[in-house]
Amino acid sequence: MGSAYAIEAEELRRTYRARTGWLKPRRTEVEAVRGVTFTVGRGELFGLLGPNGAGKTTTIKMLNTLLIPTSGRARVCGHDVERETREVRRRIGYVFGGDRGLYDRLSALDNLRYFAELYAVPAREQKGRIAELLDLVGLAGRERERVEGYSRGMRQRLHIARGLLHSPDVLFLDEPSIGVDPVAARELRRTVADLASTGTTVLLTTHYMAEADELCDRIAVIADGCIQALGTPAELRRRAEGRRVVEVEAYGVPESAVDALRGLPGVRETAVEARGALQLLTVHSDAHVDVQSDVLRELAGIRLGRVDSREPTLEDAYVAIVSAAA
Amino acid sequence: MSGAYLPGPAASPTPFPFRARAALTPSPVPPPHRSPEKGPGMKTLRLMTVGGVIAYRALFNWTTPGMFIGTLLVGPLFQLLFFAYLGRQLQVADDRFYIVGNAVLTASLACVFGGTMAVANERRYGTLGHVLLSPRSRTAVFWGRVLPYAGNGLLIAVVTLTAGALLLGLRIPVSALPGLLLVMAAGSLACGFFGLTLGALGLRFRDVWVISNVSVALLLLLTGVNVPASGLPGWMVAVGEWLPITHAAEAARRLAAGDGLAAAAGPLGQELLVGAGYAVAAAALLKIFEFESRRTASLDVL
Ligand SMILES: Nc1ncnc2c1ncn2[C@@H]1O[C@H](COP(=O)(O)OP(=O)(O)OP(=O)(O)O)[C@@H](O)[C@H]1O
Ligand SMILES: [Mg+2]
């Protein structure tokens, strides 16, 4: 176990080649990951954020041996993911968000029994471990039902239990909280935090900024197959530093008024989000310019709700990073 | 937006909250008296048997009693009767030829399709990726899956032979029964590995069921079960030599005729060789296609 890092990725690239058409085959190439480099320390909780199609899942699949990198290298616990697959697989767990990936015809218990065999959990520890995990994810009592009849969130819980069966050193969580109800999602976050605090390395992808903010020691924002920013949540938030955010709830804002807001001195970005009858205006500005009164003046005559001026959140920083990359 | 996460204490209990997080901490205390660790051989055996049976329940489509009896027992029995009566009509060969040969062949349906399902159905459930993440031997995982199907095939062959013999009045010497059981087991196993080979192709080709369907029909024709080898073109006989069942059927006929185990030993050995050949082929194909899939992402593994 020479390596100080749990995960080392060096200039990872992955291109997908697909052939479409049968009579006139056309080759298409997608450069899903284009030179990704990062390290994750042992016991660190590392977040991978990015828009849909950014290359997060592809990166994880290269790290967990399911895909061979087109170029570049990666190691997990010091073992090369391309050549030392068995060593890597012994040490990793993978939870993948989604409805599929379970044997529908079997009960949760039998699903776990089977994967306990596959993931080399010693026979005499299987029973206890499975009971413990069923209890942890809140499926105890329902474990003898066929997975066929499980709700989405129940399936997701089962995915999580499976990923933990063999107490992996490194855990890849690809959107683990998808479809899980809020209370359970909070418990899941606690579980993940506990795992990290007891030495498990976690690589997490999520589209919930608050989740990433709360959990991650460090975050990489990936867009278009490249890392756009990497740092602690606080450091990333500083990306949006020098900004201030004004949020206004309004009813019936005309396009012209929004354009007028864009033209105000000190304003960097504006966005309008429809929320039922009301619209939420978000105005990013330079921090040293107080645009709130200007904004309200432009909106004179329009019925307004709550008006709020606040510090930028991680989500604001994320939006700034990703839109700068686009 | 942290508001979405209910920052306050959980107000209402959900039906299945995550619980007892302490449970997760990897227990630092090893069991006090470790009984001698099971050897790697025992572990592999367990993976093949226990794992094989669970996988069978997970992946075999015909486990319900109705499907099992209808598809695997009644259908093949009618097929046996059909060929036996046809044979009587045409006077090509005697009852024993058709009954024994077809009974041995009935194992093939469960085994060939079972072997195919053992790999191809993973796609249906999207579980292949999770299986491939296992650090354990692919060969053990997938060979183990063949065992229940082979057992299944054997059961079907025994039932069909018994029913066919009773219905058509074929007398089989009691002394031939243990040998027959052995031969049918060998045929079933060979068929199972043949099916697994086809299933392995399913890692590469999406429409592997076509191959299985064609193969089952080919077995009917090329194994010499219903058309004596002397009535087939040379190349068909040559292909049949490489298929499961051909030699098992021959061995079974000799046994049923009362020729004794020594007379059947030759074809029985050939059947076992054919089976071993497919076992090795399946393992090799699984390895190659798994590597391919990692390189080209040809498998939608998840
Ligand atoms: N098997 C495949 N064959 C071809 N292209 C693929 C394949 N898998 C992914 N891609 C492409 O690679 C790119 C990155 O996909 P990836 O699944 O890594 O994104 P992601 O960051 O996980 O997105 P999401 O947030 O939606 O899960 C996408 O453009 C996708 O279409
Ligand atoms: Mg993804």
PDB file of N, CA and C in Angstrom, chain A residues 139-224:
ATOM      1  N   LEU A 139     -34.322  -1.085   4.991  1.00  0.00           N
ATOM      2  CA  LEU A 139     -35.115  -2.074   4.244  1.00  0.00           C
ATOM      3  C   LEU A 139     -35.418  -3.303   5.103  1.00  0.00           C
ATOM      4  N   ALA A 140     -34.946  -3.301   6.344  1.00  0.00           N
ATOM      5  CA  ALA A 140     -35.215  -4.442   7.214  1.00  0.00           C
ATOM      6  C   ALA A 140     -36.728  -4.609   7.331  1.00  0.00           C
ATOM      7  N   GLY A 141     -37.178  -5.852   7.239  1.00  0.00           N
ATOM      8  CA  GLY A 141     -38.618  -6.125   7.282  1.00  0.00           C
ATOM      9  C   GLY A 141     -39.223  -6.276   5.900  1.00  0.00           C
ATOM     10  N   ARG A 142     -38.579  -5.685   4.906  1.00  0.00           N
ATOM     11  CA  ARG A 142     -39.104  -5.826   3.537  1.00  0.00           C
ATOM     12  C   ARG A 142     -38.150  -6.646   2.680  1.00  0.00           C
ATOM     13  N   GLU A 143     -37.138  -7.219   3.302  1.00  0.00           N
ATOM     14  CA  GLU A 143     -36.047  -7.816   2.522  1.00  0.00           C
ATOM     15  C   GLU A 143     -36.454  -9.093   1.791  1.00  0.00           C
ATOM     16  N   ARG A 144     -37.583  -9.686   2.195  1.00  0.00           N
ATOM     17  CA  ARG A 144     -37.979 -10.922   1.519  1.00  0.00           C
ATOM     18  C   ARG A 144     -38.909 -10.700   0.342  1.00  0.00           C
ATOM     19  N   GLU A 145     -39.238  -9.442   0.095  1.00  0.00           N
ATOM     20  CA  GLU A 145     -40.089  -9.145  -1.063  1.00  0.00           C
ATOM     21  C   GLU A 145     -39.243  -9.077  -2.320  1.00  0.00           C
ATOM     22  N   ARG A 146     -39.893  -9.435  -3.425  1.00  0.00           N
ATOM     23  CA  ARG A 146     -39.177  -9.337  -4.697  1.00  0.00           C
ATOM     24  C   ARG A 146     -38.891  -7.888  -5.046  1.00  0.00           C
ATOM     25  N   VAL A 147     -37.729  -7.646  -5.581  1.00  0.00           N
ATOM     26  CA  VAL A 147     -37.320  -6.295  -5.930  1.00  0.00           C
ATOM     27  C   VAL A 147     -38.236  -5.685  -6.999  1.00  0.00           C
ATOM     28  N   GLU A 148     -38.812  -6.573  -7.815  1.00  0.00           N
ATOM     29  CA  GLU A 148     -39.822  -6.193  -8.799  1.00  0.00           C
ATOM     30  C   GLU A 148     -40.820  -5.162  -8.264  1.00  0.00           C
ATOM     31  N   GLY A 149     -41.263  -5.395  -7.035  1.00  0.00           N
ATOM     32  CA  GLY A 149     -42.297  -4.541  -6.464  1.00  0.00           C
ATOM     33  C   GLY A 149     -41.750  -3.359  -5.683  1.00  0.00           C
ATOM     34  N   TYR A 150     -40.464  -3.136  -5.747  1.00  0.00           N
ATOM     35  CA  TYR A 150     -39.873  -2.052  -4.965  1.00  0.00           C
ATOM     36  C   TYR A 150     -40.093  -0.695  -5.625  1.00  0.00           C
ATOM     37  N   SER A 151     -40.241   0.313  -4.806  1.00  0.00           N
ATOM     38  CA  SER A 151     -40.302   1.688  -5.316  1.00  0.00           C
ATOM     39  C   SER A 151     -38.893   2.117  -5.717  1.00  0.00           C
ATOM     40  N   ARG A 152     -38.845   3.241  -6.393  1.00  0.00           N
ATOM     41  CA  ARG A 152     -37.569   3.742  -6.868  1.00  0.00           C
ATOM     42  C   ARG A 152     -36.570   3.973  -5.730  1.00  0.00           C
ATOM     43  N   GLY A 153     -37.049   4.615  -4.694  1.00  0.00           N
ATOM     44  CA  GLY A 153     -36.174   4.907  -3.566  1.00  0.00           C
ATOM     45  C   GLY A 153     -35.702   3.639  -2.870  1.00  0.00           C
ATOM     46  N   MET A 154     -36.592   2.643  -2.791  1.00  0.00           N
ATOM     47  CA  MET A 154     -36.197   1.374  -2.163  1.00  0.00           C
ATOM     48  C   MET A 154     -35.106   0.693  -2.978  1.00  0.00           C
ATOM     49  N   ARG A 155     -35.246   0.765  -4.288  1.00  0.00           N
ATOM     50  CA  ARG A 155     -34.196   0.197  -5.141  1.00  0.00           C
ATOM     51  C   ARG A 155     -32.879   0.910  -4.893  1.00  0.00           C
ATOM     52  N   GLN A 156     -32.962   2.232  -4.793  1.00  0.00           N
ATOM     53  CA  GLN A 156     -31.752   3.008  -4.596  1.00  0.00           C
ATOM     54  C   GLN A 156     -31.086   2.627  -3.279  1.00  0.00           C
ATOM     55  N   ARG A 157     -31.906   2.400  -2.247  1.00  0.00           N
ATOM     56  CA  ARG A 157     -31.353   1.975  -0.965  1.00  0.00           C
ATOM     57  C   ARG A 157     -30.643   0.636  -1.094  1.00  0.00           C
ATOM     58  N   LEU A 158     -31.243  -0.229  -1.895  1.00  0.00           N
ATOM     59  CA  LEU A 158     -30.636  -1.547  -2.086  1.00  0.00           C
ATOM     60  C   LEU A 158     -29.296  -1.423  -2.828  1.00  0.00           C
ATOM     61  N   HIS A 159     -29.265  -0.526  -3.814  1.00  0.00           N
ATOM     62  CA  HIS A 159     -28.008  -0.251  -4.511  1.00  0.00           C
ATOM     63  C   HIS A 159     -26.937   0.153  -3.504  1.00  0.00           C
ATOM     64  N   ILE A 160     -27.329   1.015  -2.582  1.00  0.00           N
ATOM     65  CA  ILE A 160     -26.355   1.521  -1.611  1.00  0.00           C
ATOM     66  C   ILE A 160     -25.870   0.387  -0.716  1.00  0.00           C
ATOM     67  N   ALA A 161     -26.804  -0.435  -0.250  1.00  0.00           N
ATOM     68  CA  ALA A 161     -26.413  -1.576   0.589  1.00  0.00           C
ATOM     69  C   ALA A 161     -25.443  -2.481  -0.160  1.00  0.00           C
ATOM     70  N   ARG A 162     -25.718  -2.729  -1.416  1.00  0.00           N
ATOM     71  CA  ARG A 162     -24.837  -3.603  -2.187  1.00  0.00           C
ATOM     72  C   ARG A 162     -23.428  -3.018  -2.296  1.00  0.00           C
ATOM     73  N   GLY A 163     -23.368  -1.702  -2.520  1.00  0.00           N
ATOM     74  CA  GLY A 163     -22.065  -1.064  -2.677  1.00  0.00           C
ATOM     75  C   GLY A 163     -21.213  -1.160  -1.421  1.00  0.00           C
ATOM     76  N   LEU A 164     -21.874  -1.348  -0.265  1.00  0.00           N
ATOM     77  CA  LEU A 164     -21.142  -1.361   0.999  1.00  0.00           C
ATOM     78  C   LEU A 164     -20.842  -2.766   1.505  1.00  0.00           C
ATOM     79  N   LEU A 165     -21.375  -3.781   0.817  1.00  0.00           N
ATOM     80  CA  LEU A 165     -21.299  -5.163   1.313  1.00  0.00           C
ATOM     81  C   LEU A 165     -19.918  -5.563   1.798  1.00  0.00           C
ATOM     82  N   HIS A 166     -18.914  -5.284   0.978  1.00  0.00           N
ATOM     83  CA  HIS A 166     -17.573  -5.773   1.282  1.00  0.00           C
ATOM     84  C   HIS A 166     -16.723  -4.704   1.953  1.00  0.00           C
ATOM     85  N   SER A 167     -17.376  -3.737   2.617  1.00  0.00           N
ATOM     86  CA  SER A 167     -16.673  -2.654   3.305  1.00  0.00           C
ATOM     87  C   SER A 167     -15.522  -2.113   2.474  1.00  0.00           C
ATOM     88  N   PRO A 168     -15.821  -1.525   1.325  1.00  0.00           N
ATOM     89  CA  PRO A 168     -14.745  -1.105   0.432  1.00  0.00           C
ATOM     90  C   PRO A 168     -13.930   0.057   1.013  1.00  0.00           C
ATOM     91  N   ASP A 169     -12.662   0.117   0.607  1.00  0.00           N
ATOM     92  CA  ASP A 169     -11.801   1.232   1.016  1.00  0.00           C
ATOM     93  C   ASP A 169     -12.176   2.495   0.271  1.00  0.00           C
ATOM     94  N   VAL A 170     -12.552   2.309  -0.976  1.00  0.00           N
ATOM     95  CA  VAL A 170     -12.901   3.452  -1.814  1.00  0.00           C
ATOM     96  C   VAL A 170     -14.309   3.225  -2.354  1.00  0.00           C
ATOM     97  N   LEU A 171     -15.143   4.230  -2.168  1.00  0.00           N
ATOM     98  CA  LEU A 171     -16.539   4.097  -2.565  1.00  0.00           C
ATOM     99  C   LEU A 171     -16.857   5.123  -3.643  1.00  0.00           C
ATOM    100  N   PHE A 172     -17.353   4.643  -4.775  1.00  0.00           N
ATOM    101  CA  PHE A 172     -17.783   5.539  -5.843  1.00  0.00           C
ATOM    102  C   PHE A 172     -19.300   5.675  -5.768  1.00  0.00           C
ATOM    103  N   LEU A 173     -19.759   6.876  -5.536  1.00  0.00           N
ATOM    104  CA  LEU A 173     -21.204   7.104  -5.433  1.00  0.00           C
ATOM    105  C   LEU A 173     -21.635   7.991  -6.593  1.00  0.00           C
ATOM    106  N   ASP A 174     -22.291   7.396  -7.567  1.00  0.00           N
ATOM    107  CA  ASP A 174     -22.722   8.163  -8.733  1.00  0.00           C
ATOM    108  C   ASP A 174     -24.199   8.508  -8.566  1.00  0.00           C
ATOM    109  N   GLU A 175     -24.466   9.703  -8.138  1.00  0.00           N
ATOM    110  CA  GLU A 175     -25.824  10.178  -7.853  1.00  0.00           C
ATOM    111  C   GLU A 175     -26.576   9.232  -6.923  1.00  0.00           C
ATOM    112  N   PRO A 176     -26.031   9.035  -5.718  1.00  0.00           N
ATOM    113  CA  PRO A 176     -26.637   8.049  -4.818  1.00  0.00           C
ATOM    114  C   PRO A 176     -27.995   8.482  -4.279  1.00  0.00           C
ATOM    115  N   SER A 177     -28.255   9.779  -4.222  1.00  0.00           N
ATOM    116  CA  SER A 177     -29.480  10.218  -3.552  1.00  0.00           C
ATOM    117  C   SER A 177     -30.638  10.389  -4.513  1.00  0.00           C
ATOM    118  N   ILE A 178     -30.445   9.951  -5.752  1.00  0.00           N
ATOM    119  CA  ILE A 178     -31.496  10.099  -6.750  1.00  0.00           C
ATOM    120  C   ILE A 178     -32.716   9.268  -6.330  1.00  0.00           C
ATOM    121  N   GLY A 179     -33.866   9.906  -6.286  1.00  0.00           N
ATOM    122  CA  GLY A 179     -35.093   9.179  -5.969  1.00  0.00           C
ATOM    123  C   GLY A 179     -35.299   8.851  -4.506  1.00  0.00           C
ATOM    124  N   VAL A 180     -34.412   9.346  -3.655  1.00  0.00           N
ATOM    125  CA  VAL A 180     -34.528   9.047  -2.225  1.00  0.00           C
ATOM    126  C   VAL A 180     -35.232  10.218  -1.543  1.00  0.00           C
ATOM    127  N   ASP A 181     -36.162   9.921  -0.642  1.00  0.00           N
ATOM    128  CA  ASP A 181     -36.936  11.007  -0.036  1.00  0.00           C
ATOM    129  C   ASP A 181     -36.045  11.878   0.857  1.00  0.00           C
ATOM    130  N   PRO A 182     -36.492  13.116   1.146  1.00  0.00           N
ATOM    131  CA  PRO A 182     -35.603  14.082   1.812  1.00  0.00           C
ATOM    132  C   PRO A 182     -35.053  13.617   3.150  1.00  0.00           C
ATOM    133  N   VAL A 183     -35.892  12.990   3.956  1.00  0.00           N
ATOM    134  CA  VAL A 183     -35.402  12.558   5.260  1.00  0.00           C
ATOM    135  C   VAL A 183     -34.338  11.480   5.081  1.00  0.00           C
ATOM    136  N   ALA A 184     -34.628  10.546   4.202  1.00  0.00           N
ATOM    137  CA  ALA A 184     -33.661   9.478   3.950  1.00  0.00           C
ATOM    138  C   ALA A 184     -32.406  10.033   3.298  1.00  0.00           C
ATOM    139  N   ALA A 185     -32.570  11.045   2.443  1.00  0.00           N
ATOM    140  CA  ALA A 185     -31.397  11.639   1.807  1.00  0.00           C
ATOM    141  C   ALA A 185     -30.496  12.241   2.875  1.00  0.00           C
ATOM    142  N   ARG A 186     -31.126  12.821   3.888  1.00  0.00           N
ATOM    143  CA  ARG A 186     -30.323  13.406   4.951  1.00  0.00           C
ATOM    144  C   ARG A 186     -29.595  12.316   5.728  1.00  0.00           C
ATOM    145  N   GLU A 187     -30.300  11.228   5.994  1.00  0.00           N
ATOM    146  CA  GLU A 187     -29.656  10.106   6.672  1.00  0.00           C
ATOM    147  C   GLU A 187     -28.523   9.550   5.820  1.00  0.00           C
ATOM    148  N   LEU A 188     -28.767   9.503   4.511  1.00  0.00           N
ATOM    149  CA  LEU A 188     -27.736   9.003   3.606  1.00  0.00           C
ATOM    150  C   LEU A 188     -26.503   9.892   3.675  1.00  0.00           C
ATOM    151  N   ARG A 189     -26.723  11.193   3.719  1.00  0.00           N
ATOM    152  CA  ARG A 189     -25.572  12.101   3.810  1.00  0.00           C
ATOM    153  C   ARG A 189     -24.806  11.845   5.094  1.00  0.00           C
ATOM    154  N   ARG A 190     -25.559  11.584   6.178  1.00  0.00           N
ATOM    155  CA  ARG A 190     -24.880  11.305   7.442  1.00  0.00           C
ATOM    156  C   ARG A 190     -24.070  10.032   7.341  1.00  0.00           C
ATOM    157  N   THR A 191     -24.674   9.024   6.712  1.00  0.00           N
ATOM    158  CA  THR A 191     -23.971   7.757   6.534  1.00  0.00           C
ATOM    159  C   THR A 191     -22.682   7.964   5.742  1.00  0.00           C
ATOM    160  N   VAL A 192     -22.790   8.728   4.673  1.00  0.00           N
ATOM    161  CA  VAL A 192     -21.614   8.966   3.835  1.00  0.00           C
ATOM    162  C   VAL A 192     -20.544   9.707   4.632  1.00  0.00           C
ATOM    163  N   ALA A 193     -20.973  10.704   5.375  1.00  0.00           N
ATOM    164  CA  ALA A 193     -20.011  11.457   6.188  1.00  0.00           C
ATOM    165  C   ALA A 193     -19.346  10.546   7.214  1.00  0.00           C
ATOM    166  N   ASP A 194     -20.129   9.654   7.819  1.00  0.00           N
ATOM    167  CA  ASP A 194     -19.568   8.714   8.797  1.00  0.00           C
ATOM    168  C   ASP A 194     -18.557   7.781   8.161  1.00  0.00           C
ATOM    169  N   LEU A 195     -18.908   7.307   6.968  1.00  0.00           N
ATOM    170  CA  LEU A 195     -17.982   6.423   6.266  1.00  0.00           C
ATOM    171  C   LEU A 195     -16.659   7.124   6.046  1.00  0.00           C
ATOM    172  N   ALA A 196     -16.735   8.360   5.599  1.00  0.00           N
ATOM    173  CA  ALA A 196     -15.507   9.104   5.335  1.00  0.00           C
ATOM    174  C   ALA A 196     -14.741   9.327   6.631  1.00  0.00           C
ATOM    175  N   SER A 197     -15.466   9.608   7.709  1.00  0.00           N
ATOM    176  CA  SER A 197     -14.759   9.902   8.953  1.00  0.00           C
ATOM    177  C   SER A 197     -14.129   8.646   9.543  1.00  0.00           C
ATOM    178  N   THR A 198     -14.593   7.468   9.137  1.00  0.00           N
ATOM    179  CA  THR A 198     -13.936   6.247   9.614  1.00  0.00           C
ATOM    180  C   THR A 198     -12.938   5.714   8.592  1.00  0.00           C
ATOM    181  N   GLY A 199     -12.565   6.547   7.638  1.00  0.00           N
ATOM    182  CA  GLY A 199     -11.434   6.174   6.789  1.00  0.00           C
ATOM    183  C   GLY A 199     -11.776   5.748   5.374  1.00  0.00           C
ATOM    184  N   THR A 200     -13.058   5.620   5.058  1.00  0.00           N
ATOM    185  CA  THR A 200     -13.405   5.258   3.688  1.00  0.00           C
ATOM    186  C   THR A 200     -13.238   6.484   2.789  1.00  0.00           C
ATOM    187  N   THR A 201     -12.629   6.273   1.651  1.00  0.00           N
ATOM    188  CA  THR A 201     -12.519   7.344   0.671  1.00  0.00           C
ATOM    189  C   THR A 201     -13.783   7.339  -0.173  1.00  0.00           C
ATOM    190  N   VAL A 202     -14.356   8.516  -0.385  1.00  0.00           N
ATOM    191  CA  VAL A 202     -15.603   8.568  -1.151  1.00  0.00           C
ATOM    192  C   VAL A 202     -15.442   9.515  -2.323  1.00  0.00           C
ATOM    193  N   LEU A 203     -15.820   9.039  -3.499  1.00  0.00           N
ATOM    194  CA  LEU A 203     -15.913   9.923  -4.654  1.00  0.00           C
ATOM    195  C   LEU A 203     -17.387  10.007  -5.032  1.00  0.00           C
ATOM    196  N   LEU A 204     -17.922  11.212  -4.946  1.00  0.00           N
ATOM    197  CA  LEU A 204     -19.363  11.407  -5.048  1.00  0.00           C
ATOM    198  C   LEU A 204     -19.707  12.300  -6.226  1.00  0.00           C
ATOM    199  N   THR A 205     -20.685  11.888  -7.021  1.00  0.00           N
ATOM    200  CA  THR A 205     -21.238  12.841  -7.973  1.00  0.00           C
ATOM    201  C   THR A 205     -22.670  13.125  -7.562  1.00  0.00           C
ATOM    202  N   THR A 206     -23.088  14.345  -7.758  1.00  0.00           N
ATOM    203  CA  THR A 206     -24.451  14.709  -7.413  1.00  0.00           C
ATOM    204  C   THR A 206     -24.827  15.968  -8.172  1.00  0.00           C
ATOM    205  N   HIS A 207     -26.104  16.160  -8.354  1.00  0.00           N
ATOM    206  CA  HIS A 207     -26.566  17.415  -8.940  1.00  0.00           C
ATOM    207  C   HIS A 207     -27.130  18.335  -7.861  1.00  0.00           C
ATOM    208  N   TYR A 208     -27.065  17.891  -6.605  1.00  0.00           N
ATOM    209  CA  TYR A 208     -27.566  18.720  -5.507  1.00  0.00           C
ATOM    210  C   TYR A 208     -26.402  19.462  -4.878  1.00  0.00           C
ATOM    211  N   MET A 209     -26.367  20.758  -5.120  1.00  0.00           N
ATOM    212  CA  MET A 209     -25.236  21.562  -4.653  1.00  0.00           C
ATOM    213  C   MET A 209     -25.129  21.552  -3.136  1.00  0.00           C
ATOM    214  N   ALA A 210     -26.281  21.616  -2.472  1.00  0.00           N
ATOM    215  CA  ALA A 210     -26.246  21.667  -1.014  1.00  0.00           C
ATOM    216  C   ALA A 210     -25.628  20.386  -0.459  1.00  0.00           C
ATOM    217  N   GLU A 211     -25.937  19.274  -1.121  1.00  0.00           N
ATOM    218  CA  GLU A 211     -25.370  17.993  -0.708  1.00  0.00           C
ATOM    219  C   GLU A 211     -23.849  18.030  -0.828  1.00  0.00           C
ATOM    220  N   ALA A 212     -23.383  18.523  -1.970  1.00  0.00           N
ATOM    221  CA  ALA A 212     -21.935  18.603  -2.188  1.00  0.00           C
ATOM    222  C   ALA A 212     -21.303  19.550  -1.172  1.00  0.00           C
ATOM    223  N   ASP A 213     -21.960  20.672  -0.953  1.00  0.00           N
ATOM    224  CA  ASP A 213     -21.423  21.688  -0.049  1.00  0.00           C
ATOM    225  C   ASP A 213     -21.281  21.120   1.360  1.00  0.00           C
ATOM    226  N   GLU A 214     -22.313  20.416   1.780  1.00  0.00           N
ATOM    227  CA  GLU A 214     -22.318  19.888   3.139  1.00  0.00           C
ATOM    228  C   GLU A 214     -21.276  18.780   3.319  1.00  0.00           C
ATOM    229  N   LEU A 215     -21.131  17.933   2.285  1.00  0.00           N
ATOM    230  CA  LEU A 215     -20.347  16.718   2.478  1.00  0.00           C
ATOM    231  C   LEU A 215     -18.881  16.839   2.094  1.00  0.00           C
ATOM    232  N   CYS A 216     -18.617  17.498   0.967  1.00  0.00           N
ATOM    233  CA  CYS A 216     -17.321  17.291   0.325  1.00  0.00           C
ATOM    234  C   CYS A 216     -16.191  18.077   0.968  1.00  0.00           C
ATOM    235  N   ASP A 217     -15.044  17.398   1.109  1.00  0.00           N
ATOM    236  CA  ASP A 217     -13.833  18.092   1.519  1.00  0.00           C
ATOM    237  C   ASP A 217     -13.342  18.946   0.367  1.00  0.00           C
ATOM    238  N   ARG A 218     -13.357  18.346  -0.836  1.00  0.00           N
ATOM    239  CA  ARG A 218     -12.978  19.100  -2.021  1.00  0.00           C
ATOM    240  C   ARG A 218     -13.919  18.730  -3.162  1.00  0.00           C
ATOM    241  N   ILE A 219     -13.999  19.635  -4.118  1.00  0.00           N
ATOM    242  CA  ILE A 219     -14.908  19.440  -5.237  1.00  0.00           C
ATOM    243  C   ILE A 219     -14.180  19.760  -6.528  1.00  0.00           C
ATOM    244  N   ALA A 220     -14.402  18.913  -7.545  1.00  0.00           N
ATOM    245  CA  ALA A 220     -13.947  19.266  -8.887  1.00  0.00           C
ATOM    246  C   ALA A 220     -15.196  19.536  -9.721  1.00  0.00           C
ATOM    247  N   VAL A 221     -15.196  20.654 -10.399  1.00  0.00           N
ATOM    248  CA  VAL A 221     -16.293  20.931 -11.325  1.00  0.00           C
ATOM    249  C   VAL A 221     -15.805  20.560 -12.715  1.00  0.00           C
ATOM    250  N   ILE A 222     -16.544  19.662 -13.346  1.00  0.00           N
ATOM    251  CA  ILE A 222     -16.130  19.176 -14.656  1.00  0.00           C
ATOM    252  C   ILE A 222     -17.206  19.572 -15.659  1.00  0.00           C
ATOM    253  N   ALA A 223     -16.757  20.104 -16.782  1.00  0.00           N
ATOM    254  CA  ALA A 223     -17.694  20.435 -17.857  1.00  0.00           C
ATOM    255  C   ALA A 223     -16.975  20.167 -19.157  1.00  0.00           C
ATOM    256  N   ASP A 224     -17.705  19.560 -20.088  1.00  0.00           N
ATOM    257  CA  ASP A 224     -17.098  19.306 -21.388  1.00  0.00           C
ATOM    258  C   ASP A 224     -15.873  18.407 -21.305  1.00  0.00           C
TER     259      ASP A 224
END
